[in-house]
XYZ file of C-alpha atoms in Angstrom:
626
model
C -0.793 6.665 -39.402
C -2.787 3.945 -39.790
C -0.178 0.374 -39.294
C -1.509 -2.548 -41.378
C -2.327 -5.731 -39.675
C 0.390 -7.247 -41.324
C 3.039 -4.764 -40.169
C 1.872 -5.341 -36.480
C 3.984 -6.942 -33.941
C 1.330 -9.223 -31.664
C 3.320 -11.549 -29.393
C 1.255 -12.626 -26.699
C 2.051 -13.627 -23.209
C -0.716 -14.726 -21.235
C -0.386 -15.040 -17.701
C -1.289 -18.582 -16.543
C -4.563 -17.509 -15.335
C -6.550 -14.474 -16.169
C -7.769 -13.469 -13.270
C -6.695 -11.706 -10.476
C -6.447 -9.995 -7.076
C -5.151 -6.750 -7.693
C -4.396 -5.246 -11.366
C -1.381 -6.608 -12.609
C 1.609 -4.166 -13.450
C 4.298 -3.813 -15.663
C 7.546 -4.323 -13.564
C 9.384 -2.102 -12.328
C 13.491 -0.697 -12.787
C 15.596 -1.612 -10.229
C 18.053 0.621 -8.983
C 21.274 -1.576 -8.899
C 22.678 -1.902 -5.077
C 25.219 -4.479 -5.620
C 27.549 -1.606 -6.478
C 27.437 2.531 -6.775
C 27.369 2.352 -11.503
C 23.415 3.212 -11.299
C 24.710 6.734 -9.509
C 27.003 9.532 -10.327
C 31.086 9.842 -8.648
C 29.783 11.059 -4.957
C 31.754 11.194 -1.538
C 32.885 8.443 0.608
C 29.973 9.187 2.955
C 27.652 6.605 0.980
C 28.628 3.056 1.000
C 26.692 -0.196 0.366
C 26.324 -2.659 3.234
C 24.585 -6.015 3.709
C 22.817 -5.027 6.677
C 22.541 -1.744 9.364
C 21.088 -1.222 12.442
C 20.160 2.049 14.176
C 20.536 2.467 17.732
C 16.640 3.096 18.779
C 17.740 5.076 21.602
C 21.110 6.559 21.091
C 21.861 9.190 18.289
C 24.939 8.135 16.018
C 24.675 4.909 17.881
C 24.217 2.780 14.597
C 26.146 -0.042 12.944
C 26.248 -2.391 9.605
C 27.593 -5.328 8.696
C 29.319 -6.098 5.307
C 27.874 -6.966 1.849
C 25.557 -5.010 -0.278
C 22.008 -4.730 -1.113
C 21.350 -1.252 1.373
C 22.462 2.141 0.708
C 23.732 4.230 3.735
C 24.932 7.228 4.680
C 27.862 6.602 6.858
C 27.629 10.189 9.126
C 31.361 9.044 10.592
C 33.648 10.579 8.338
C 33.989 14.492 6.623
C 32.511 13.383 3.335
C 28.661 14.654 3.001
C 27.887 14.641 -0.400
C 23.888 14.082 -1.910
C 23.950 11.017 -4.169
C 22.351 11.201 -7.460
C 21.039 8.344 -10.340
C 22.703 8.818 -13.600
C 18.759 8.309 -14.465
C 17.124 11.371 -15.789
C 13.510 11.327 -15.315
C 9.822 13.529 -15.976
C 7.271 12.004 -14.770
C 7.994 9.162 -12.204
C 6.025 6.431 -10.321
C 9.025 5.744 -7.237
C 9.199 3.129 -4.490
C 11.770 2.602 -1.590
C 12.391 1.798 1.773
C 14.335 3.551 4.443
C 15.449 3.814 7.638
C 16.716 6.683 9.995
C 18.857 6.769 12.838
C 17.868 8.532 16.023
C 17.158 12.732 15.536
C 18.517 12.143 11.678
C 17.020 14.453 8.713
C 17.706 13.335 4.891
C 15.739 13.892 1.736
C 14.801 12.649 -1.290
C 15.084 15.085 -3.926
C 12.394 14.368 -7.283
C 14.461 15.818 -10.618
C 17.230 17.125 -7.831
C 14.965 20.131 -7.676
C 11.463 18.951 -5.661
C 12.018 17.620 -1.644
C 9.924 14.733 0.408
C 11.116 15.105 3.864
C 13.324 11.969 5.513
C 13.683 12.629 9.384
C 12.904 10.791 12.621
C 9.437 12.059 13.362
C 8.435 9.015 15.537
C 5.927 9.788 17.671
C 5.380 13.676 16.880
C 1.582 14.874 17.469
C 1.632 17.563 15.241
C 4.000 17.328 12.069
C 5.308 20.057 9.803
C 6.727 20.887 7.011
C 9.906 19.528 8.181
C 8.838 15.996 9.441
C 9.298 13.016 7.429
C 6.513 12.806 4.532
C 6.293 15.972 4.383
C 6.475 18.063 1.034
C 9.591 20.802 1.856
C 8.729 24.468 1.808
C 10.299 26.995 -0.936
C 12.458 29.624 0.643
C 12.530 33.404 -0.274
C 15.065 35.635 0.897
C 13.599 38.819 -0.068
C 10.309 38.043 1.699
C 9.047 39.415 4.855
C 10.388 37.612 8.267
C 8.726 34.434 9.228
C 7.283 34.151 5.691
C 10.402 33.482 4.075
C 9.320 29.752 4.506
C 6.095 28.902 1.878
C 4.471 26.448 0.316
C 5.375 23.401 2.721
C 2.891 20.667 3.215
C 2.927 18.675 6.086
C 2.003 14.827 6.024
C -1.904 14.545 6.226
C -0.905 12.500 9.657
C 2.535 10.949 11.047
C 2.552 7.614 10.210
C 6.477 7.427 11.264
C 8.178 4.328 12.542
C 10.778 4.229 15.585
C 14.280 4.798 14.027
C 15.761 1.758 13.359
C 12.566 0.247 11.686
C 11.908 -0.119 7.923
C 9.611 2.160 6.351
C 8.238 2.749 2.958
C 7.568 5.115 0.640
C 5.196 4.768 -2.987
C 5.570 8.349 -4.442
C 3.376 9.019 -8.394
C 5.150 12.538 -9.241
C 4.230 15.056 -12.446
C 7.119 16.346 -13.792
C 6.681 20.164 -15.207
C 5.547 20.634 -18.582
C 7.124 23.276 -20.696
C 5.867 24.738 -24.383
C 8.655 23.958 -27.590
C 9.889 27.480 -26.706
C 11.316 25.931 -22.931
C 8.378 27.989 -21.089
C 7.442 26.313 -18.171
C 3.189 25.953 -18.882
C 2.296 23.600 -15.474
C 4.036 23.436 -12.295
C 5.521 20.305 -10.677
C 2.799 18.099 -8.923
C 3.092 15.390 -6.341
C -0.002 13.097 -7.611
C 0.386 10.858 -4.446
C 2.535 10.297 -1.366
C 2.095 7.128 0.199
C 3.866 6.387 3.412
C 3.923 2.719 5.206
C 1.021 2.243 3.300
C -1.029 5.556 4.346
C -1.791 8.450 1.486
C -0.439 11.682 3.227
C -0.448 13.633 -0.048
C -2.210 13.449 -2.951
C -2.564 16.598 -5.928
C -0.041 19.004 -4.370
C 0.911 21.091 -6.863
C 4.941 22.984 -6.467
C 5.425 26.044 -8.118
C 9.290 25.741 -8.401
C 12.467 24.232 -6.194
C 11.990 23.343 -2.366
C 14.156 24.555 -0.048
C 17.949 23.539 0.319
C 17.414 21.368 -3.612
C 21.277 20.630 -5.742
C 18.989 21.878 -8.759
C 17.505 25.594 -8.406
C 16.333 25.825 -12.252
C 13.520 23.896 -13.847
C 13.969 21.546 -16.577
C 11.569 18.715 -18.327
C 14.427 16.339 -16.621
C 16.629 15.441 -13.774
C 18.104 13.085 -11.354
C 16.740 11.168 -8.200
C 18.566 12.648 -5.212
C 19.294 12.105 -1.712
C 20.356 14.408 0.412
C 23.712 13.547 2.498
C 24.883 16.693 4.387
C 22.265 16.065 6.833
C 22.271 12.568 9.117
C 22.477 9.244 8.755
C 19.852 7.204 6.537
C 19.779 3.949 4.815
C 17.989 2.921 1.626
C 16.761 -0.390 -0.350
C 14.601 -1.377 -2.569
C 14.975 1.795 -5.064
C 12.796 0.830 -7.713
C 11.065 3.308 -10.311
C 8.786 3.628 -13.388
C 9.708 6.491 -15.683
C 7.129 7.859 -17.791
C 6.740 9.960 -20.952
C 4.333 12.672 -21.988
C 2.342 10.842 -24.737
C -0.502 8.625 -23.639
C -2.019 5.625 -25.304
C -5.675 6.903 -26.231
C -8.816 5.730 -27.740
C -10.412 7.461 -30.288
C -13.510 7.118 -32.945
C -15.524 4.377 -30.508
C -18.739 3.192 -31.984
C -21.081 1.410 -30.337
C -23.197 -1.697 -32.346
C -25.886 -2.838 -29.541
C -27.911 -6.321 -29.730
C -31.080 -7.519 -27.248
C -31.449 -10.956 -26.271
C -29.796 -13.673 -24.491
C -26.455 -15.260 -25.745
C -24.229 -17.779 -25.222
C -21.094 -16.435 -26.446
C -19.780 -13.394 -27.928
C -19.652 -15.456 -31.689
C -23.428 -15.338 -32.283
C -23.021 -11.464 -33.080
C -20.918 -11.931 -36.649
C -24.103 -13.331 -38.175
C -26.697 -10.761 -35.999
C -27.965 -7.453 -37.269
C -27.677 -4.585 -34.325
C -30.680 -3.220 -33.335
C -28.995 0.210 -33.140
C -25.690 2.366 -33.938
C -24.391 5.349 -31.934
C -20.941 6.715 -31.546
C -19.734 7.159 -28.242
C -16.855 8.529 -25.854
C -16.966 6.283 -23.068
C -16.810 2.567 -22.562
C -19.994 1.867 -21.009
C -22.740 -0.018 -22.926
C -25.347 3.336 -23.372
C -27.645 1.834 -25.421
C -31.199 3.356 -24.609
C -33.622 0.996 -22.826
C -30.787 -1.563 -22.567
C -30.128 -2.658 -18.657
C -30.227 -6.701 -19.364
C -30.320 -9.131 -21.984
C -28.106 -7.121 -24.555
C -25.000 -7.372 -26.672
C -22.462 -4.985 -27.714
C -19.699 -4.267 -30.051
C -17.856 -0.940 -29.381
C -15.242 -0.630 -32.567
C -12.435 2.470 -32.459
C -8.803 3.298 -33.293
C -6.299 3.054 -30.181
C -2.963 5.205 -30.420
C 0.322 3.099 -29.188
C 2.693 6.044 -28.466
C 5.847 3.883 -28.513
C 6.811 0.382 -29.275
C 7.050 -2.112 -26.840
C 5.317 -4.580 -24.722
C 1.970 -3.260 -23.132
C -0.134 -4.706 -20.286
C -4.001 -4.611 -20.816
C -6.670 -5.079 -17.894
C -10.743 -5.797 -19.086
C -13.188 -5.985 -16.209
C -16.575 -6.466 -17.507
C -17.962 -4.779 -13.862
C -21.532 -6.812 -14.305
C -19.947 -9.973 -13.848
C -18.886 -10.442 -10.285
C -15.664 -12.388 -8.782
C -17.975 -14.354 -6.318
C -20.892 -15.048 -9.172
C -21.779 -19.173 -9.888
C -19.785 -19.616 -12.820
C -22.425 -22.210 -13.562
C -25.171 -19.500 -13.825
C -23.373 -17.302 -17.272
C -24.615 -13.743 -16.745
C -21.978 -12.410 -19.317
C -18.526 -12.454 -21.433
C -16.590 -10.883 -24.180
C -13.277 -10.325 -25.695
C -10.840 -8.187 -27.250
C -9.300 -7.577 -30.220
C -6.466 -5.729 -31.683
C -5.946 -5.161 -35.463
C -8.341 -7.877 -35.824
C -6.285 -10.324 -33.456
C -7.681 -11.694 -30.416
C -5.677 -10.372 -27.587
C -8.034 -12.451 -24.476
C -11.128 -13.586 -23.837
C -13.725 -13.033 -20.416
C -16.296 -15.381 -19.078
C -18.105 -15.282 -16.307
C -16.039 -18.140 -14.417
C -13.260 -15.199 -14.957
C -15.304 -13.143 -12.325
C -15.536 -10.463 -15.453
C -11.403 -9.847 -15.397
C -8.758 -10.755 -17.587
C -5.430 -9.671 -18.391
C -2.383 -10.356 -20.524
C 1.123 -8.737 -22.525
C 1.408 -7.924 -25.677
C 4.345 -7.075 -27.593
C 3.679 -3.458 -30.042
C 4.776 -1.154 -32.405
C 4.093 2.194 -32.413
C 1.148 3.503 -34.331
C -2.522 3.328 -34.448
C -4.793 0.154 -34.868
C -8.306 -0.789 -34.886
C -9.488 -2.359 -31.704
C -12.868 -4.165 -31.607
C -14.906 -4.882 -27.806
C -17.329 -7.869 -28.130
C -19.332 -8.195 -24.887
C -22.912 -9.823 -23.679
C -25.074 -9.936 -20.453
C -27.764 -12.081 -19.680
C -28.749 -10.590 -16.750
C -28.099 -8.316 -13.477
C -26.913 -8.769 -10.100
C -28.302 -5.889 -7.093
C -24.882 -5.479 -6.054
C -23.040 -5.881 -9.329
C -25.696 -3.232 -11.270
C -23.233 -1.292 -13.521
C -23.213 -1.298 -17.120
C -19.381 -0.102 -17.215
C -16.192 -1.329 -19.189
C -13.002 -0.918 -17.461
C -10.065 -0.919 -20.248
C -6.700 -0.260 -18.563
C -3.303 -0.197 -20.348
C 0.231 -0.123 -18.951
C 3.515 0.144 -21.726
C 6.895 1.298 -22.302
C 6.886 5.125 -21.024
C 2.780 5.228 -20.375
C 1.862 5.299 -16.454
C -1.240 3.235 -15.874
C -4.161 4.044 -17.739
C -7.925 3.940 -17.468
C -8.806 4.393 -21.094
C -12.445 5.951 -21.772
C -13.820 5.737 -18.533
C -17.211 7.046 -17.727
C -17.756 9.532 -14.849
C -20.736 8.780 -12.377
C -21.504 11.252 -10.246
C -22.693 8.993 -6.847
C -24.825 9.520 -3.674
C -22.716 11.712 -1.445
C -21.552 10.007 1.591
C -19.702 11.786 4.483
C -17.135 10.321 6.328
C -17.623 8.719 9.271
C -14.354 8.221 11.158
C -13.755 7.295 14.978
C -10.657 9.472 16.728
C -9.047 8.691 20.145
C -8.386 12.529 20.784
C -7.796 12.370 24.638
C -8.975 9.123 26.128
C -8.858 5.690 24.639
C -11.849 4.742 22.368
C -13.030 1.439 22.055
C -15.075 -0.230 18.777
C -16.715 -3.067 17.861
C -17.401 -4.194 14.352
C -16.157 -6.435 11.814
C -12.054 -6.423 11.043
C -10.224 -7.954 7.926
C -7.066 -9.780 8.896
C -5.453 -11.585 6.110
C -8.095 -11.288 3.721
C -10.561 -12.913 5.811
C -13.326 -10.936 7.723
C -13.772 -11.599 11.598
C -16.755 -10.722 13.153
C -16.132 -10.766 17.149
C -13.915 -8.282 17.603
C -12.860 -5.046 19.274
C -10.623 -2.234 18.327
C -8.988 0.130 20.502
C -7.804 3.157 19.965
C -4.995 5.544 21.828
C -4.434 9.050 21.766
C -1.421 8.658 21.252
C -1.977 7.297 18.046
C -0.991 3.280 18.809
C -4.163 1.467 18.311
C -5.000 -2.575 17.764
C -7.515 -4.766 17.113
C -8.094 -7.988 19.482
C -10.821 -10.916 18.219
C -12.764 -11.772 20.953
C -13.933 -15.324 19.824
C -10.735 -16.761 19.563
C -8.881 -14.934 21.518
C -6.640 -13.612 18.947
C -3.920 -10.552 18.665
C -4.571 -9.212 15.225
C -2.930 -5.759 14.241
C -1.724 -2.808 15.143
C -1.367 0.611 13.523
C 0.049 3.896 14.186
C -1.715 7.229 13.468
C -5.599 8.028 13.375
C -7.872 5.466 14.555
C -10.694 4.330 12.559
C -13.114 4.733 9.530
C -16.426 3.447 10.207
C -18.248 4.633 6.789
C -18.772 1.347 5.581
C -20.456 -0.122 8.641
C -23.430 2.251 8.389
C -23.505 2.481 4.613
C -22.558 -0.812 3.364
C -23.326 -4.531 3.309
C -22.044 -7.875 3.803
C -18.330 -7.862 3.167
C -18.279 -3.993 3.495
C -19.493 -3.712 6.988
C -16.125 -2.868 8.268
C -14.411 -0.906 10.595
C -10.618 0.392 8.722
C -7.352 1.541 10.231
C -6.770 5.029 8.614
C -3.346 4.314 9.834
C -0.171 2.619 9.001
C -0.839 -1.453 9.825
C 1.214 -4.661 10.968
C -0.585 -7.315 10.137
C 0.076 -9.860 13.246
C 0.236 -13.725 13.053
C -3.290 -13.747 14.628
C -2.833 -17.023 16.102
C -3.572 -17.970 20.038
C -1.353 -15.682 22.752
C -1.347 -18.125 25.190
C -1.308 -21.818 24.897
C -0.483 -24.962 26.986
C 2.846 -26.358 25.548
C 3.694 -30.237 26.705
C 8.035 -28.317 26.420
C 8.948 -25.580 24.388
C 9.405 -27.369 21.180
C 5.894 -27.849 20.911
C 4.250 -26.895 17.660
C 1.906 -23.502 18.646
C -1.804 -24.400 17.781
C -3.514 -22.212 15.184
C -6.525 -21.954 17.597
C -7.371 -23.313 21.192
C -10.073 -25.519 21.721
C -10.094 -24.758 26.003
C -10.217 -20.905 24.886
C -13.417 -19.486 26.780
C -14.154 -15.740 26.541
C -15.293 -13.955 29.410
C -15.967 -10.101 28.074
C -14.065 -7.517 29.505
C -13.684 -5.218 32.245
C -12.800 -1.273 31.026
C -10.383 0.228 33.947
C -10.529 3.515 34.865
C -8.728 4.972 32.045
C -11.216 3.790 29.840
C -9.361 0.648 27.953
C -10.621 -3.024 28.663
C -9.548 -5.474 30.060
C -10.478 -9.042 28.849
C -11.263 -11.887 30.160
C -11.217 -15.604 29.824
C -10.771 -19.162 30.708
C -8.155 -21.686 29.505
C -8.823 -24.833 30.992
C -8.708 -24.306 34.903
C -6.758 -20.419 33.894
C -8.477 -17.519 34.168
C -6.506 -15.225 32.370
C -6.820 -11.313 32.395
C -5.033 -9.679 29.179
C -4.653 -5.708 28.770
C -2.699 -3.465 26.253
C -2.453 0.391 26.894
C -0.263 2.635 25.197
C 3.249 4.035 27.327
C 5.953 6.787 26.649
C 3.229 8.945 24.743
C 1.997 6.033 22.436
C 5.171 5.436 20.896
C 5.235 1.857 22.609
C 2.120 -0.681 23.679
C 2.505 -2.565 26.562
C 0.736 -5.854 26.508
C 0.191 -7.956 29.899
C -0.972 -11.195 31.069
C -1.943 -12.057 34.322
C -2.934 -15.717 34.661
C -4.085 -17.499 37.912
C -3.336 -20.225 39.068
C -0.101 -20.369 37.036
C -1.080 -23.375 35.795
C 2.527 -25.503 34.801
C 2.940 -25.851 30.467
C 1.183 -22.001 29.477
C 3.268 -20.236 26.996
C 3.021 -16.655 25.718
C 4.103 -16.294 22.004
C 4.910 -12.911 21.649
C 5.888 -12.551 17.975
C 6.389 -14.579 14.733
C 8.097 -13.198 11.601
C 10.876 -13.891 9.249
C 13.697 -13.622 11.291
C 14.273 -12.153 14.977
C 17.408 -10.676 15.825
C 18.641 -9.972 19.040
C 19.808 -6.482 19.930
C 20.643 -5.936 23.177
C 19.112 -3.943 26.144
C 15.837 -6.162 25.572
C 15.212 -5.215 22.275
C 14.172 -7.701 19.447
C 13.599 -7.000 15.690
C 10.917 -8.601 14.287
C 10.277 -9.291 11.042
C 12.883 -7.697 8.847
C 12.703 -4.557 11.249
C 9.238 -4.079 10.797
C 9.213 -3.608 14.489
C 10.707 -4.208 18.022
C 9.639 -6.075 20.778
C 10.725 -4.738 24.246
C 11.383 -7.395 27.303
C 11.481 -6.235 30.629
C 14.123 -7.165 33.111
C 16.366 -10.089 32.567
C 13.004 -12.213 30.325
C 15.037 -15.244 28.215
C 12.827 -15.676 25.630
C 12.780 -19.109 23.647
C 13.889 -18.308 19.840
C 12.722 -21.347 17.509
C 12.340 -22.153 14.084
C 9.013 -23.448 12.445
C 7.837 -25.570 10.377
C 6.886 -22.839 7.776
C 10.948 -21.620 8.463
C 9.621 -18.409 10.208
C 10.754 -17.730 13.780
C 9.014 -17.171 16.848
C 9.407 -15.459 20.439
C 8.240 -17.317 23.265
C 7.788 -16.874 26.760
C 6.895 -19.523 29.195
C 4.180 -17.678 32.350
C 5.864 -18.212 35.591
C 4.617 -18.719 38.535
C 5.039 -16.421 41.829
C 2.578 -16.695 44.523
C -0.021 -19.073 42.804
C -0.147 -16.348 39.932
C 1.978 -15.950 36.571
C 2.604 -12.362 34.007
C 4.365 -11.584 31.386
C 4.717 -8.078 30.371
C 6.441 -6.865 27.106
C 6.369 -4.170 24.997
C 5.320 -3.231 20.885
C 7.509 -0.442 19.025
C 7.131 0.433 15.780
């Protein structure tokens, strides 16, 4: 059906600015956790709590405090029912964090019929089918022993935090499709599994229910599910897109291409194209045309359902970091003959914005121009991306380049530590001095040797180093392929006049000496501040689920402080143990260490340690879990 224009529902929000970072999204559902209406009648067993904490070394050793907002299974009583959403749902884009107590297993069941794993699996070398990210196996009675068990996929690597720590999970799942007879015609698919940030899935098709699921039949529908008859877990943040069958497409595109140089996408209404073609892909294919053309690609877009939609246009020939000055190209879009946004090249080629609409088909119109090309910015390609009511994420019409094959090229600490040099992003900004180091037991960081700065840490493989021997510029990098914490990066050690001394962002007496590497192969480094010599080493303990960072500092010069950690909040949990960050991870003090607690400026809280002195020299030893 083709909707008139005056029929058509246009009400535009733009976004205060129209560029961006990352693609804007559609928000998402939140699953209510103020009370239990969002979920079907269930057992005592789950209850809502303001806050819970899970003994890191004792099983069943947890605790919460009252209030809601987090969703746990309380192990204590003889309830152990699964919970279940009173939302049915096909295809599903799901997001959520968790937390497991010590040795617990729990689940999260996809329609109440497909399993991703929940379980304490911090620290395991080799995970299976039963660890946490994992996709559950089916089970088979009537097959042979020790093959009753198929189809489980384990995590591409364990990326597992300690119990007691927040983790994360960004799951895009395929429901089944089935014909208007109720014949099942595709199987189940997990599109991607994303785990504290690392994919450890991605295109696993399941052929029918995993082991142990409520739900043994197959439907188009079901409910989100969570196992309870297994351990304690808790749960926040449940938030979910839930998608339909019927995509938003783009039909009937024809392409109306212009030479020359413009100004702005107007001069075309009085211009004559200098050819016609109809096409299938946004790209401008004119022949001969590379630079110093126009286009105007015309076609008929379907809107499956009414509502508000999010669209994304990246004209990929104008750059983000291009002299907006220097105009190399713009264009805009229109709807029904409406303008929905404009691009220019001060835009760096991307613009976005809502729009409220019914459901039918309308004529959409593409105006674009470039002046000229950039060596790094050389393709011709339209990127047209759509978001709505029911309809995942879409690339509309985009062309398929086949490009020059590049192998990986990743660094592993298999046996013995592994050390790298190269260039690190922290924070969005690149640093060029530093060194990464990597354990085999899978707890590797990333020091900057200029400033003398503690950047990350990550747990699970060590590095990608494709990009240093195949890119340029901002791409020479060296990448964590595992799960990251992002640290403060500012200054260890500083000299502090008392303890409520602001910490400097950098140190001006900070001199770096290189490094030693000890006999196990990880370095030690070296450096001056003031009249200190300092001698700073990390190296992974109780098989790399903790890193143990020293400093040894001679003479133990009076006023040097060690900041061990900054975050959000800190909380205090006995037997040395600190939370960090919303219980993104613990630090461990040795001894009887009193740490200095205080409050910033920014209203974030730090852990300080002052460097005594014993024997004209000073340490301090503590410990990273996560």
């Amino acid at each position: 059906m083709q909707r008139p224009f005056c029929c058509l529902l246009l009400c535009l929000l733009l976004y205060a600015g129209s560029t961006w970072a990352q693609n804007p999204e559609l928000p998402y559902t939140t699953i209510n956790l103020q009370n239990l209406n969002d979920f079907k009648p269930t057992g005592s067993n789950w209850k809502l709590v303001g806050d819970v904490f899970y003994d890191l070394n004792k099983i069943g050793g947890g605790n919460t405090k009252s209030g809601s907002g987090i969703l746990v299974n309380d192990f204590s009583g003889k309830s152990k029912e699964h919970l279940a959403t009173k939302m049915e749902h096909g295809d599903l884009e799901l997001e959520l964090d968790f937390m497991m107590d010590k040795g617990a297993r729990s689940g999260i069941f996809l329609q109440g019929r497909y399993e991703i794993q929940l379980f304490d699996s911090w620290g395991v070398k080799d995970p299976k089918s039963t660890d946490c990210g994992a996709i559950a196996q089916r089970w088979d009675e009537n097959r042979p022993e020790g093959r009753k068990g198929y189809e489980g996929h384990p995590p591409a690597q364990n990326v597992s935090k300690a119990p007691g720590l927040w983790q994360h999970y960004a799951i895009i799942f395929r429901a089944p499709r089935f014909n208007e007879k109720g014949e099942k015609v595709a199987n189940a698919r997990f599109i991607k599994v994303v785990q504290n940030g690392v994919t450890i899935h991605e295109n696993v098709e399941v052929t029918g229910p995993t082991q142990g699921a409520p739900l043994q039949d197959e439907k188009p529908t079901g409910p989100l599910m969570i196992e309870g008859d297994r351990g304690p877990v808790a749960l926040r943040n449940i938030n979910y897109k839930s998608y339909g069958i019927e995509p938003v497409t783009l039909t009937k595109l024809r392409l109306s291409a212009y030479d020359g140089k413009f100004k702005s996408v107007d001069e075309l209404k009085a211009l004559t194209p200098k050819r016609e073609m109809d096409i299938d892909v946004l790209a401008h294919q004119a022949p001969g045309s590379r630079d110093n053309f126009a286009g105007k690609i015309t076609g008929t877009i379907h809107i499956p359902r009414s509502g508000e939609y999010l669209f994304n246009l990246n004209l990929r020939w104008i750059p983000a970091e291009v002299n907006p000055k220097v105009r190399n190209g713009a264009g805009e879009l229109k709807i029904a003959g409406k303008k929905i946004f404009g691009i220019d090249t001060e835009d760096g080629g991307k613009a976005s914005t809502k729009v409220n609409l019914e459901a039918g088909d309308y004529p959409i119109e593409l105006s674009y121009y470039k002046n000229f090309g950039l060596w790094y910015a050389r393709s011709n390609d339209i990127l047209l991306a759509v978001e709505g009511p029911g309809v995942q994420y879409t690339t509309l019409n985009q062309i398929i380049r086949v490009e020059d094959p590049v192998s990986e090229i990743s660094v592993l600490a298999k046996s013995d530590p592994v050390m790298q040099r190269g260039f690190v992003n922290h924070h969005g900004k690149k640093h060029t001095h530093t060194i990464s180091v990597g354990e085999p037991g899978y707890a590797n960081y990333s020091v900057d040797l200029q400033k003398g700065e503690f950047l990350q840490i990550w747990r699970g493989d060590f590095l990608e180093t494709t990009p240093m021997w195949h890119g340029r510029g901002e791409t020479q990098l060296s990448v964590p392929m595992g799960s990251v914490i992002e640290l403060s990066g500012k200054p260890s050690l500083a000299f502090l006049s008392d303890k409520n001394t602001v910490w400097p962002d950098s140190n001006a007496t900070y001199n770096n000496l290189g490094y030693d590497v000890d006999q196990a192969g990880r370095p030690i480094f070296k450096y001056t501040l003031g009249t200190a010599n300092v001698r700073e080493s990390l190296a992974a303990t109780d098989e790399g689920r903790k890193l143990s960072h020293t400093f040894t500092v001679t003479p133990a010069t009076e006023g040097i402080w060690c900041r061990v950690a900054e975050g959000s909040d800190i909380v205090q949990l006995g037997n040395g143990l600190y939370a960090i960050n919303d219980k993104q991870y613990f630090i461990e003090l040795p001894g009887k260490e009193k740490p200095v607690i205080r409050t910033t400026s920014t209203n974030t809280k730090e852990l300080l340690l002052p460097i005594g002195a014993k024997n004209n020299a000073g340490t301090v030893t503590y410990s990273i879990i996560w």
